Coordinates of C-alpha atoms in Angstrom, one line a residue:
M271 CA 0.0 -0.1 0.0
A272 CA 1.5 3.5 -0.9
R273 CA 2.1 5.9 1.9
T274 CA 0.3 9.4 2.0
V275 CA 2.0 12.7 1.4
A276 CA 1.9 13.1 5.3
H277 CA 3.5 9.9 6.0
V278 CA 6.3 10.5 3.3
I279 CA 7.2 13.8 5.2
V280 CA 7.1 12.3 8.5
D281 CA 9.1 9.1 7.7
A282 CA 11.8 11.2 6.0
L283 CA 12.1 13.4 9.0
K284 CA 12.5 10.4 11.3
D285 CA 15.2 8.9 8.9
L286 CA 17.0 12.3 9.0
G287 CA 17.2 12.1 12.7
V288 CA 14.8 14.9 13.5
R289 CA 13.3 14.2 17.1
H290 CA 10.9 17.2 17.6
V291 CA 8.5 19.1 15.4
F292 CA 7.4 22.2 17.0
G293 CA 4.0 23.9 16.2
V294 CA 0.3 24.4 17.0
V295 CA -2.1 21.9 15.6
G296 CA -5.1 22.7 13.3
D297 CA -6.8 22.0 10.0
A298 CA -4.5 21.5 7.2
L299 CA -1.8 20.1 9.6
N300 CA -4.2 17.3 11.0
P301 CA -2.8 14.6 8.6
L302 CA 0.7 15.5 9.5
T303 CA 0.2 15.5 13.2
E304 CA -1.7 12.1 13.0
A305 CA 1.2 10.8 11.1
I306 CA 3.5 12.0 14.0
R307 CA 1.3 10.6 16.6
T308 CA 1.6 7.1 15.2
T309 CA 5.5 7.4 14.6
D310 CA 8.0 6.3 17.1
D311 CA 11.0 8.4 17.8
L312 CA 9.5 11.6 16.6
S313 CA 7.6 13.9 18.9
W314 CA 5.1 16.7 18.4
V315 CA 5.7 19.7 20.6
G316 CA 2.7 21.8 20.9
C317 CA 3.7 25.4 21.5
R318 CA 1.3 28.4 22.5
H319 CA 2.7 30.6 19.7
E320 CA 4.1 29.6 16.4
E321 CA 6.8 32.1 16.8
A322 CA 8.1 30.3 19.7
A323 CA 7.9 27.0 17.7
A324 CA 10.2 28.4 15.1
F325 CA 12.6 29.9 17.6
A326 CA 12.8 26.3 19.3
A327 CA 13.3 24.6 16.0
G328 CA 16.1 27.1 15.1
A329 CA 17.8 26.5 18.4
Q330 CA 17.9 22.9 18.0
S331 CA 19.3 23.4 14.6
Q332 CA 22.1 25.7 15.7
L333 CA 23.0 23.4 18.5
S334 CA 22.9 20.1 16.7
G335 CA 24.1 21.4 13.4
T336 CA 21.3 19.5 11.6
L337 CA 17.8 20.2 10.5
G338 CA 15.2 21.8 12.7
V339 CA 11.5 21.5 11.9
C340 CA 8.4 23.4 12.7
M341 CA 4.8 23.6 11.4
G342 CA 2.4 26.3 11.0
T343 CA -1.3 25.8 9.9
V344 CA -3.3 27.8 7.2
G345 CA -2.9 31.6 7.1
P346 CA -2.3 33.1 10.6
G347 CA -0.6 30.0 11.8
S348 CA 2.0 30.2 9.2
V349 CA 2.2 34.0 9.5
H350 CA 3.3 33.5 13.1
L351 CA 6.2 31.3 12.2
L352 CA 7.8 34.2 10.2
N353 CA 9.9 35.9 13.0
G354 CA 11.4 32.8 14.3
L355 CA 12.2 31.8 10.7
Y356 CA 13.9 35.1 9.9
D357 CA 16.0 34.5 13.0
A358 CA 17.2 30.9 11.7
A359 CA 17.7 32.4 8.1
K360 CA 20.2 35.1 9.5
S361 CA 21.9 32.5 11.7
H362 CA 22.3 30.3 8.7
A363 CA 20.5 27.4 10.6
P364 CA 18.9 24.8 8.4
V365 CA 15.2 24.7 9.3
L366 CA 12.3 23.1 7.5
A367 CA 8.9 24.8 7.9
I368 CA 5.8 22.7 7.0
C369 CA 2.9 25.1 6.4
G370 CA -0.6 24.3 5.8
Q371 CA -2.8 25.8 3.1
V372 CA -6.5 25.9 2.0
P373 CA -7.9 23.1 -0.2
L374 CA -6.2 22.9 -3.6
A375 CA -9.3 23.9 -5.5
E376 CA -9.8 26.9 -3.4
I377 CA -6.2 28.4 -3.9
G378 CA -6.5 31.9 -5.5
S379 CA -10.1 32.5 -4.6
D380 CA -9.4 34.6 -1.4
Y381 CA -10.7 31.7 0.6
F382 CA -11.1 31.9 4.5
Q383 CA -7.5 32.3 5.9
E384 CA -5.9 32.1 2.5
V385 CA -2.4 33.4 2.4
D386 CA 0.0 33.1 -0.6
N387 CA 2.8 31.3 1.4
D388 CA 5.2 31.4 -1.5
L389 CA 5.1 35.1 -1.6
L390 CA 5.0 35.5 2.2
F391 CA 8.2 33.5 2.6
R392 CA 10.0 34.9 -0.4
D393 CA 12.6 37.0 1.4
V394 CA 13.2 34.4 4.5
A395 CA 13.4 31.1 2.6
V396 CA 16.3 29.8 0.4
Y397 CA 13.5 27.4 -1.0
R398 CA 9.7 27.6 -1.0
A399 CA 7.1 25.5 -2.9
T400 CA 3.6 24.5 -2.6
V401 CA 2.6 20.8 -3.2
T402 CA -0.1 20.4 -5.8
S403 CA 0.0 16.8 -6.5
P404 CA 1.0 13.6 -4.5
D405 CA 3.4 12.6 -7.4
Q406 CA 5.6 15.5 -6.5
M407 CA 6.5 13.8 -3.4
P408 CA 9.1 12.8 -2.2
R409 CA 11.1 14.8 -4.8
M410 CA 9.9 18.2 -3.7
L411 CA 10.7 17.3 0.1
E412 CA 14.1 16.2 -1.0
S413 CA 14.9 19.5 -2.7
A414 CA 13.6 21.5 0.4
V415 CA 15.8 19.7 2.8
R416 CA 18.9 19.8 0.5
A417 CA 18.4 23.7 0.1
A418 CA 18.1 24.1 3.8
I419 CA 21.1 22.0 4.7
S420 CA 23.3 22.8 1.9
Q421 CA 22.6 26.6 2.1
G422 CA 22.2 27.0 5.8
G423 CA 18.7 28.5 5.6
V424 CA 15.0 28.0 5.7
A425 CA 13.1 25.9 3.4
V426 CA 9.2 26.3 3.4
L427 CA 7.1 23.4 2.0
T428 CA 3.3 24.2 1.9
V429 CA 0.8 21.3 2.0
P430 CA -2.7 22.1 1.1
G431 CA -5.2 20.7 3.6
D432 CA -6.8 18.2 1.2
L433 CA -3.4 16.7 0.0
G434 CA -1.9 15.3 3.3
D435 CA -4.2 12.3 3.2
R436 CA -3.7 11.4 -0.4
E437 CA -1.6 8.5 -1.6
L438 CA 1.3 8.5 -3.9
T439 CA 0.9 6.8 -7.2
E440 CA 4.6 5.6 -7.2
D441 CA 6.2 5.5 -3.7
R442 CA 9.8 5.2 -3.1
P443 CA 12.2 6.1 -0.2
T444 CA 13.6 9.4 0.1
R445 CA 17.2 10.3 -0.9
F446 CA 18.9 13.2 0.2
A447 CA 22.8 13.0 -0.6
L448 CA 23.8 15.6 2.1
D449 CA 27.6 15.4 2.3
R450 CA 29.0 18.7 2.4
A451 CA 32.3 19.7 0.4
V452 CA 35.4 21.3 2.5
T453 CA 37.1 23.7 0.2
R454 CA 40.0 25.9 0.2
P455 CA 41.4 28.7 -1.9
D456 CA 44.0 28.0 -4.7
D457 CA 47.7 28.4 -4.0
P458 CA 48.3 31.9 -5.8
A459 CA 45.4 33.3 -3.5
L460 CA 47.0 31.8 -0.4
A461 CA 50.4 33.2 -1.4
E462 CA 49.1 36.7 -1.9
A463 CA 47.4 36.6 1.7
A464 CA 50.7 35.3 3.2
E465 CA 52.7 38.1 1.3
L466 CA 50.4 40.7 3.0
L467 CA 50.5 39.2 6.5
N468 CA 54.2 38.6 6.5
A469 CA 54.8 42.4 5.4
A470 CA 52.7 43.5 8.7
S471 CA 54.3 44.2 12.1
R472 CA 51.0 44.1 14.1
V473 CA 48.3 41.6 13.1
T474 CA 44.9 41.4 14.9
L475 CA 42.5 38.4 14.4
L476 CA 38.8 39.1 14.3
V477 CA 37.2 35.6 14.8
G478 CA 33.7 34.6 14.5
R479 CA 31.6 31.5 14.7
G480 CA 32.5 30.3 11.3
A481 CA 35.9 29.4 12.7
R482 CA 34.4 27.3 15.6
D483 CA 35.6 23.9 14.0
A484 CA 39.1 25.3 13.4
R485 CA 40.0 26.1 17.0
T486 CA 43.5 24.5 16.8
E487 CA 44.2 26.2 13.6
V488 CA 43.2 29.7 14.7
L489 CA 45.1 29.4 18.0
G490 CA 48.1 28.4 15.8
A491 CA 47.7 31.6 13.6
A492 CA 47.6 33.8 16.7
E493 CA 50.7 32.0 18.1
L494 CA 52.6 32.4 14.9
L495 CA 51.8 36.1 14.3
S496 CA 51.8 37.1 17.9
A497 CA 48.3 38.4 17.3
P498 CA 45.6 39.4 19.7
M499 CA 42.2 37.7 19.1
V500 CA 39.0 39.8 19.0
L501 CA 36.1 37.6 19.5
T502 CA 32.6 38.2 18.0
L503 CA 29.8 37.4 20.5
K504 CA 29.0 34.1 18.7
A505 CA 32.7 33.2 19.0
K506 CA 32.7 33.3 22.7
E507 CA 31.7 29.5 22.5
G508 CA 34.7 27.7 21.6
F509 CA 37.3 30.4 21.7
E510 CA 37.0 32.3 25.1
D511 CA 38.1 29.5 27.4
D512 CA 41.7 28.6 27.8
N513 CA 42.8 31.1 25.3
A514 CA 45.9 33.2 26.0
Y515 CA 45.3 35.5 22.8
Q516 CA 41.7 36.5 23.1
V517 CA 40.7 40.0 24.2
G518 CA 36.9 39.8 24.3
Q519 CA 34.4 41.5 22.1
T520 CA 34.4 44.7 20.1
G521 CA 31.5 47.0 19.3
L522 CA 28.7 48.3 21.7
I523 CA 28.9 45.4 23.9
G524 CA 32.6 45.1 23.7
N525 CA 35.7 46.5 25.7
P526 CA 38.6 49.0 25.3
A527 CA 41.2 46.4 24.9
A528 CA 39.6 44.8 21.9
S529 CA 38.9 48.2 20.3
H530 CA 42.6 49.1 21.0
A531 CA 43.9 45.8 19.5
L532 CA 41.9 46.4 16.2
D533 CA 42.8 50.2 15.9
R534 CA 46.6 49.5 16.6
G535 CA 47.0 46.5 14.0
D536 CA 48.4 47.4 10.6
A537 CA 46.7 44.1 9.4
L538 CA 43.5 42.5 10.1
L539 CA 42.8 38.8 9.8
M540 CA 39.1 38.0 9.6
L541 CA 38.1 34.4 10.2
G542 CA 34.7 33.0 9.8
T543 CA 33.0 36.3 10.7
D544 CA 30.4 38.7 9.0
F545 CA 30.6 41.3 11.9
P546 CA 28.3 43.9 10.7
Y547 CA 29.2 47.0 12.5
R548 CA 31.3 49.1 10.2
D549 CA 32.1 51.8 12.5
W550 CA 34.0 49.3 14.7
Y551 CA 36.4 48.1 12.0
P552 CA 40.0 49.7 12.0
K553 CA 40.8 52.4 9.4
D554 CA 44.0 52.4 7.2
C555 CA 44.7 48.8 7.8
K556 CA 45.3 45.8 5.2
V557 CA 42.5 43.1 5.4
V558 CA 42.7 39.4 4.9
Q559 CA 39.4 37.7 5.1
I560 CA 38.5 34.0 5.2
D561 CA 34.9 32.8 4.9
T562 CA 32.9 30.0 3.4
R563 CA 30.5 32.2 1.8
E564 CA 31.9 34.3 -1.0
E565 CA 29.2 37.0 -0.7
H566 CA 30.6 37.6 2.7
L567 CA 34.0 38.8 1.5
G568 CA 34.4 42.5 1.8
R569 CA 30.8 43.4 2.3
R570 CA 31.5 45.0 5.8
V571 CA 35.0 46.4 5.3
P572 CA 37.1 46.7 2.0
V573 CA 39.3 43.5 1.9
D574 CA 42.8 43.4 0.2
V575 CA 42.7 39.5 -0.1
G576 CA 39.4 37.4 0.1
L577 CA 39.8 33.7 0.6
A578 CA 36.6 31.9 -0.1
G579 CA 36.9 28.4 1.8
D580 CA 36.5 26.5 5.0
V581 CA 38.5 28.2 7.8
G582 CA 40.3 25.2 9.1
A583 CA 41.3 23.9 5.5
T584 CA 42.5 27.3 4.5
L585 CA 44.5 28.1 7.6
R586 CA 46.2 24.4 7.3
A587 CA 47.3 25.7 3.8
L588 CA 48.2 29.2 4.8
L589 CA 50.1 28.8 8.1
P590 CA 53.2 27.2 6.5
L591 CA 53.6 30.1 4.4
L592 CA 53.7 32.7 7.2
N593 CA 56.7 33.9 9.0
R594 CA 56.8 33.8 12.8
V595 CA 56.6 37.2 14.3
P596 CA 59.0 37.2 17.6
D597 CA 57.8 40.7 18.7
R598 CA 55.0 40.2 21.1
T599 CA 54.4 43.7 22.0
H600 CA 51.1 44.1 20.2
L601 CA 49.8 40.9 21.8
D602 CA 50.9 41.7 25.3
D603 CA 49.8 45.2 25.2
A604 CA 46.2 44.1 24.3
R605 CA 46.2 41.3 26.9
D606 CA 47.3 43.8 29.6
R607 CA 44.6 46.2 28.8
F608 CA 42.1 43.2 28.7
T609 CA 43.2 41.9 32.1
R610 CA 42.9 45.4 33.6
W611 CA 39.5 45.7 32.1
E612 CA 38.4 42.4 33.4
E613 CA 39.4 43.2 36.9
G614 CA 37.3 46.4 36.8
Q615 CA 34.3 44.5 35.8
Q616 CA 34.7 42.0 38.5
R617 CA 34.6 44.9 41.0
L618 CA 31.3 45.9 39.2
A619 CA 29.9 42.5 39.8
D620 CA 30.5 42.6 43.5
P621 CA 27.1 43.3 45.1
A622 CA 28.5 45.6 47.7
H623 CA 30.2 47.8 45.1
E624 CA 27.4 50.4 44.8
H625 CA 27.4 50.9 48.5
R626 CA 31.1 51.4 48.6
W627 CA 31.4 54.1 46.0
T628 CA 28.2 56.0 46.6
G629 CA 27.7 55.4 50.4
K630 CA 24.1 56.7 51.4
L631 CA 24.1 59.6 48.9
R632 CA 22.6 57.6 45.9
A633 CA 20.2 55.9 48.2
A634 CA 18.9 59.2 49.6
L635 CA 18.6 60.6 46.1
D636 CA 16.8 57.9 44.3
N637 CA 15.9 55.2 46.9
R638 CA 17.7 52.5 44.9
D639 CA 20.0 51.0 47.6
H640 CA 18.2 47.7 47.4
E641 CA 18.1 47.2 43.7
I642 CA 20.4 44.7 42.5
R643 CA 23.4 45.2 40.0
P644 CA 22.8 43.3 36.9
E645 CA 26.4 42.7 36.6
A646 CA 26.3 40.8 40.0
L647 CA 23.3 38.7 38.8
A648 CA 25.3 37.7 35.6
A649 CA 28.3 37.0 37.5
A650 CA 26.3 34.8 40.1
V651 CA 24.9 32.8 37.3
D652 CA 28.3 32.2 36.0
R653 CA 29.6 31.0 39.1
Y654 CA 26.8 28.5 39.9
A655 CA 25.8 27.3 36.3
D656 CA 27.1 23.9 35.2
E657 CA 30.3 23.6 33.1
D658 CA 28.1 22.2 30.2
A659 CA 25.3 24.5 30.5
V660 CA 23.6 25.8 27.4
F661 CA 22.8 29.5 27.5
T662 CA 20.4 31.6 25.6
S663 CA 19.9 35.1 25.8
D664 CA 17.4 37.9 24.9
T665 CA 18.4 40.8 22.8
G666 CA 19.3 43.9 24.7
M667 CA 21.0 44.3 28.2
A668 CA 20.6 40.8 29.1
T669 CA 23.0 39.9 26.2
V670 CA 25.4 42.7 27.4
W671 CA 25.7 41.3 30.6
L672 CA 26.0 37.8 29.7
S673 CA 28.8 38.7 27.2
R674 CA 30.7 40.5 29.8
F675 CA 30.3 38.4 33.0
V676 CA 29.5 34.8 31.7
T677 CA 32.6 32.7 30.5
M678 CA 32.1 29.9 27.9
R679 CA 34.2 27.5 29.7
G680 CA 34.2 23.8 29.6
D681 CA 31.4 22.5 27.2
R682 CA 29.2 25.5 27.5
R683 CA 27.1 26.5 24.6
L684 CA 25.6 29.8 23.7
I685 CA 22.9 31.0 21.1
G686 CA 20.7 34.1 20.8
S687 CA 19.2 36.3 18.2
Y688 CA 22.5 37.8 17.4
N689 CA 22.1 38.5 13.7
L690 CA 18.4 39.4 13.6
G691 CA 18.2 41.0 17.1
S692 CA 14.7 39.9 17.8
M693 CA 13.0 40.4 21.3
A694 CA 11.6 37.4 22.9
N695 CA 14.0 34.7 21.7
A696 CA 15.7 33.4 24.8
M697 CA 12.8 31.6 26.5
P698 CA 11.6 29.5 23.3
Q699 CA 15.2 28.9 22.3
A700 CA 15.8 27.4 25.8
L701 CA 12.7 25.3 25.4
G702 CA 14.1 23.8 22.0
A703 CA 17.6 23.4 23.6
Q704 CA 16.2 21.5 26.6
L705 CA 14.5 19.0 24.4
W706 CA 17.6 18.7 22.4
A707 CA 19.6 18.0 25.4
P708 CA 17.3 16.8 28.3
D709 CA 20.2 16.0 30.6
R710 CA 22.0 19.3 30.4
Q711 CA 21.3 22.5 32.2
I712 CA 19.5 25.3 30.1
V713 CA 19.9 28.8 31.2
A714 CA 18.0 31.6 29.6
F715 CA 19.0 35.1 30.3
C716 CA 15.6 36.8 29.7
G717 CA 14.8 40.6 29.4
D718 CA 11.5 41.5 31.1
G719 CA 10.3 43.0 28.0
G720 CA 11.3 39.9 25.9
L721 CA 9.9 37.4 28.3
S722 CA 6.5 39.1 28.6
M723 CA 6.2 39.2 24.8
L724 CA 5.9 35.3 24.4
L725 CA 5.0 34.7 28.2
G726 CA 2.2 32.0 27.2
D727 CA 4.9 29.6 26.3
L728 CA 5.9 29.2 29.9
M729 CA 2.9 26.9 29.8
T730 CA 4.8 24.8 27.2
I731 CA 7.8 24.5 29.6
K732 CA 5.3 23.4 32.2
T733 CA 3.3 20.9 29.8
Y734 CA 6.6 19.1 28.9
R735 CA 8.1 19.4 32.3
L736 CA 11.2 21.0 30.9
P737 CA 13.8 21.9 33.7
V738 CA 14.9 25.3 32.1
K739 CA 16.2 28.0 34.4
L740 CA 14.7 31.3 33.4
V741 CA 17.0 34.2 34.9
V742 CA 14.8 37.5 34.4
F743 CA 16.6 40.8 34.5
D744 CA 13.7 42.7 35.6
N745 CA 14.6 46.4 35.4
R746 CA 11.2 47.5 34.4
R747 CA 12.4 48.7 31.2
L748 CA 13.3 48.3 27.6
G749 CA 16.9 48.9 28.7
M750 CA 18.8 49.0 25.6
V751 CA 16.3 51.2 24.0
K752 CA 16.5 53.6 27.0
L753 CA 20.2 53.7 26.5
E754 CA 20.0 54.4 22.9
Q755 CA 17.7 57.3 23.6
E756 CA 19.9 58.7 26.3
Q757 CA 23.2 58.5 24.2
A758 CA 21.3 60.5 21.6
G759 CA 20.5 63.2 24.1
L760 CA 16.9 62.2 24.3
P761 CA 15.0 61.7 27.6
E762 CA 13.8 58.2 28.4
F763 CA 10.4 57.8 26.7
G764 CA 8.1 54.9 26.2
T765 CA 10.6 52.3 27.7
E766 CA 9.0 51.8 31.2
L767 CA 7.3 48.4 31.8
D768 CA 4.4 47.9 34.2
N769 CA 5.6 44.5 35.1
P770 CA 3.7 41.7 37.3
D771 CA 5.5 39.8 39.7
F772 CA 6.9 37.2 37.3
A773 CA 7.7 34.7 40.0
A774 CA 4.1 34.8 41.1
V775 CA 3.0 34.4 37.5
A776 CA 5.4 31.4 37.1
T777 CA 4.1 29.9 40.4
A778 CA 0.6 30.3 39.2
L779 CA 1.5 28.4 36.0
G780 CA 2.9 25.4 38.0
L781 CA 6.6 26.4 37.8
T782 CA 8.8 27.4 40.7
G783 CA 9.1 31.2 40.9
I784 CA 11.8 32.9 43.0
R785 CA 11.8 36.7 43.4
V786 CA 14.9 38.5 44.6
T787 CA 14.7 42.2 45.6
D788 CA 17.6 42.4 48.0
P789 CA 21.3 42.1 47.0
D790 CA 22.1 40.2 50.3
D791 CA 19.8 37.3 49.0
L792 CA 21.3 37.2 45.5
H793 CA 23.7 34.4 45.6
D794 CA 21.6 32.0 47.7
S795 CA 18.7 32.5 45.4
V796 CA 20.8 31.9 42.3
R797 CA 22.1 28.7 43.9
R798 CA 18.6 27.6 44.9
A799 CA 17.2 28.3 41.5
F800 CA 19.9 25.9 40.0
E801 CA 19.5 23.1 42.6
T802 CA 15.6 23.0 42.4
P803 CA 14.4 20.3 40.2
G804 CA 12.1 21.2 37.3
P805 CA 11.6 24.5 35.6
V806 CA 12.5 27.6 37.6
L807 CA 11.8 31.2 36.9
L808 CA 14.2 33.6 38.9
D809 CA 12.8 37.1 38.8
V810 CA 15.6 39.6 40.1
L811 CA 14.8 43.3 40.3
T812 CA 17.8 44.9 38.8
N813 CA 18.8 48.6 38.6
P814 CA 17.5 50.3 35.5
E815 CA 20.0 53.0 35.7
E816 CA 23.0 50.7 35.1
V817 CA 24.9 51.6 32.1
A818 CA 27.0 49.3 29.7
V819 CA 29.8 51.7 28.5
P820 CA 31.0 50.7 25.1
G821 CA 34.5 49.7 24.5
K822 CA 35.2 53.1 22.5
P823 CA 32.7 55.7 24.0
T824 CA 32.6 58.9 22.0
V825 CA 32.3 62.4 23.3
S826 CA 28.9 62.9 21.5
Q827 CA 27.7 59.9 23.4
G828 CA 28.8 61.4 26.7
W829 CA 27.2 64.6 26.1
G830 CA 24.0 63.0 24.8
Y831 CA 23.8 61.0 28.1
A832 CA 24.3 64.1 30.2
I833 CA 21.7 66.1 28.3
A834 CA 19.2 63.3 28.5
K835 CA 19.5 63.1 32.2
V836 CA 19.0 66.9 32.6
K837 CA 15.9 66.5 30.4
E838 CA 14.7 63.7 32.6
I839 CA 15.0 65.6 35.7
L840 CA 13.5 68.8 34.6
P841 CA 9.6 68.8 34.3
S842 CA 8.2 68.8 30.9
R843 CA 5.8 71.6 29.6
E844 CA 2.9 69.3 29.7
S845 CA 3.2 68.6 33.5

């Protein structure tokens, strides 16, 4: 007996090693969810919002390096997937989205809930197609999966509601042929790059996630060139721990040592990074860039030599052509600056720091003596979290504090919406991560604005008994927006959040809720959150006035912040 379209899809997912499919059930998906229900080793994870489903699928893809899968039903259900799918696309995570559609005969008639999925997903998907006949399967599914995996992106396969139950005329097993090629540039290009680097006296490395599988080769390049290594946020995982060359991040979340290392170098070697912020690149500097994607070469900063290829394979061919740099002055200077900056950050993380430098004056002025420093919270999490914990972080200040105070040591992993910059990603990504690694500790750095945006999927965590630890930086603000406004000289406006007691909300939903309002209770509360079995939401009231100073602050930013504070103090005309 021939299989149905739904069973062809579900059987193929199982054969690919997919273990979870995320989504919200309904109409056109019914044949597919029924096939999942009757299939061993493949589980349906019913979310409360399809955006959470897409984030969860993308998280599994990024952590596993394989295909993540989510589903959305006709019209609004598929539309809700879009933000999470954009995040997967910009993270180059292979994700397959199966979307429902109105009955085949009604397509194009403005039927109830009809949406043109092929048009809707045009910008986000490397592959998109609507199944119009059972005989297109499994060929169309094979094309979708191959595109997602080979191109590192999103594939969208739309299945009309009346096709899922129809049998194939000629059934056959699916065949994917998914082996990836490892490439490197040709010898003349390597010789040109070596000539440029050998002529430089101060080389700085800028290392991204694309170099993660080439740690040995990257460290070898830093040693040979006596080069400080600036890390992108996504390169913390894999390069931060046990690395005598790294000097942390650059950009708005970065530090002065990294900025100095970039500005002082006369050559920059970019390895597996598409770091987007042009203002933070060095000026008047020779640039060599290695990346698997040719379209990335030179699109952020002009490059003198662009090498398209796998970072590891390319470096293995390049390193024998490089001269050893005996003068370590550039490296030692950057490392000394980084060590001093780290020592200063650790002082900020001391819960007693604020009392030492302000005494009672600040408390008398703004009555914030019991608000907790976000630096102290992040440092406490770093101290008590497992050595193989998986961290997720919401876009905004939660990511700043994680980047500065959590070390990716041991087997720790890190994901976030670091290319799209979406709100509300940390909790649903933690959901997907916990299902991917049920025996590992999953820690989500949640902003209060981000958490409240998809608050309903706390119930998904409860339903599936996922022991995630949600750490809420509850500053009652959209903190990054507040900082952006004030640096531009604008008074804070529209950023204040009328938050509930998130711990009480969690408790009402069946999770363990812990609320922290006193700095003296911080460490015990963080320890208790990690020791408590099952899902825990740790709601920590943090100081909304804490400012993350960028690695290279400008005079205009300083003046803007001062002017904004004056405007915030003075009454407005309307008051």
